[in-house]
Phi, psi and omega in degrees: 000143176278164177298322179298315179301316180297319180297313181297316179297321178297316181293329178295339181277346185279156176223162176129179186264001184286144177271343184238158177215160173234133177230160179198166177255147180234154176237143178277145180283332181200168180300146179236139172279122181234134178282119186261109177257013186289304183235074180292150176298154179296155178281122183288158178293146175296336184263003178267102187298332184287330186239353187297339178295340179270351189302307185294321178296317181289325174300316178298311182297320177297318178295318178296317179299321178294321179293319180298325183286341184298141177260152177223149177284132180301135177080001181267173177295342180296338179304326182295338179288344178282340183300310178300323178297318179295321179296315179295320178300317178296322178295315178298322178303314181287330184286318184270127178222152175275183184299333180271001180088008178284133180289158173301141182253001180181178178227136180243134179209165178283143177291144173283336183274333183206109184302338181276352182261133176258128175261151181216134170246134179247139179272068181236125180275180183302321181293338179276353180252118183229161172276137181296138176205186178302129175063020182302322184289346179276350177288120184300333180279339186282129173246321182235133177246122178289129176273103189305319183290353182269350184292129177222151177217155178167184182285140179296331185288337185212093183286348179290342181263008184293149179249142172279128182283141176285119183291350180285000000 
């Protein structure tokens, strides 16, 4: 994919009343454990003795993945339906750990607007997001480094007129 294709697909995922947007690319400082809801295993039959023990967990994950994909209009009453999803995401974050005991840092799922697009939410606060500079990845608090030359802004209606922002 070209950078333009990626930019257009990213903008297609946005909602809201703004006429303008700002986008940028980020790099991870180190590997992150991410819960992948993109291609979940099929739900086994209740009558299949070898796999039926996985049935209730997979039913839950398939249902959660469907809920995460739902779109809501910004500022509408539908926003309240995201609260249970956020609570479950936080629970999954605490539940899933790698071999070293590090918690999951995000959730990956298919877009409701375009099946070929993967959406991701990362559990990274402001202090974990830094602008890349010398040795930025060695900062223990840093998880994501903003690539300064990647920042662009412009009208949503015409991405060909976008300007690259001066990182200074």
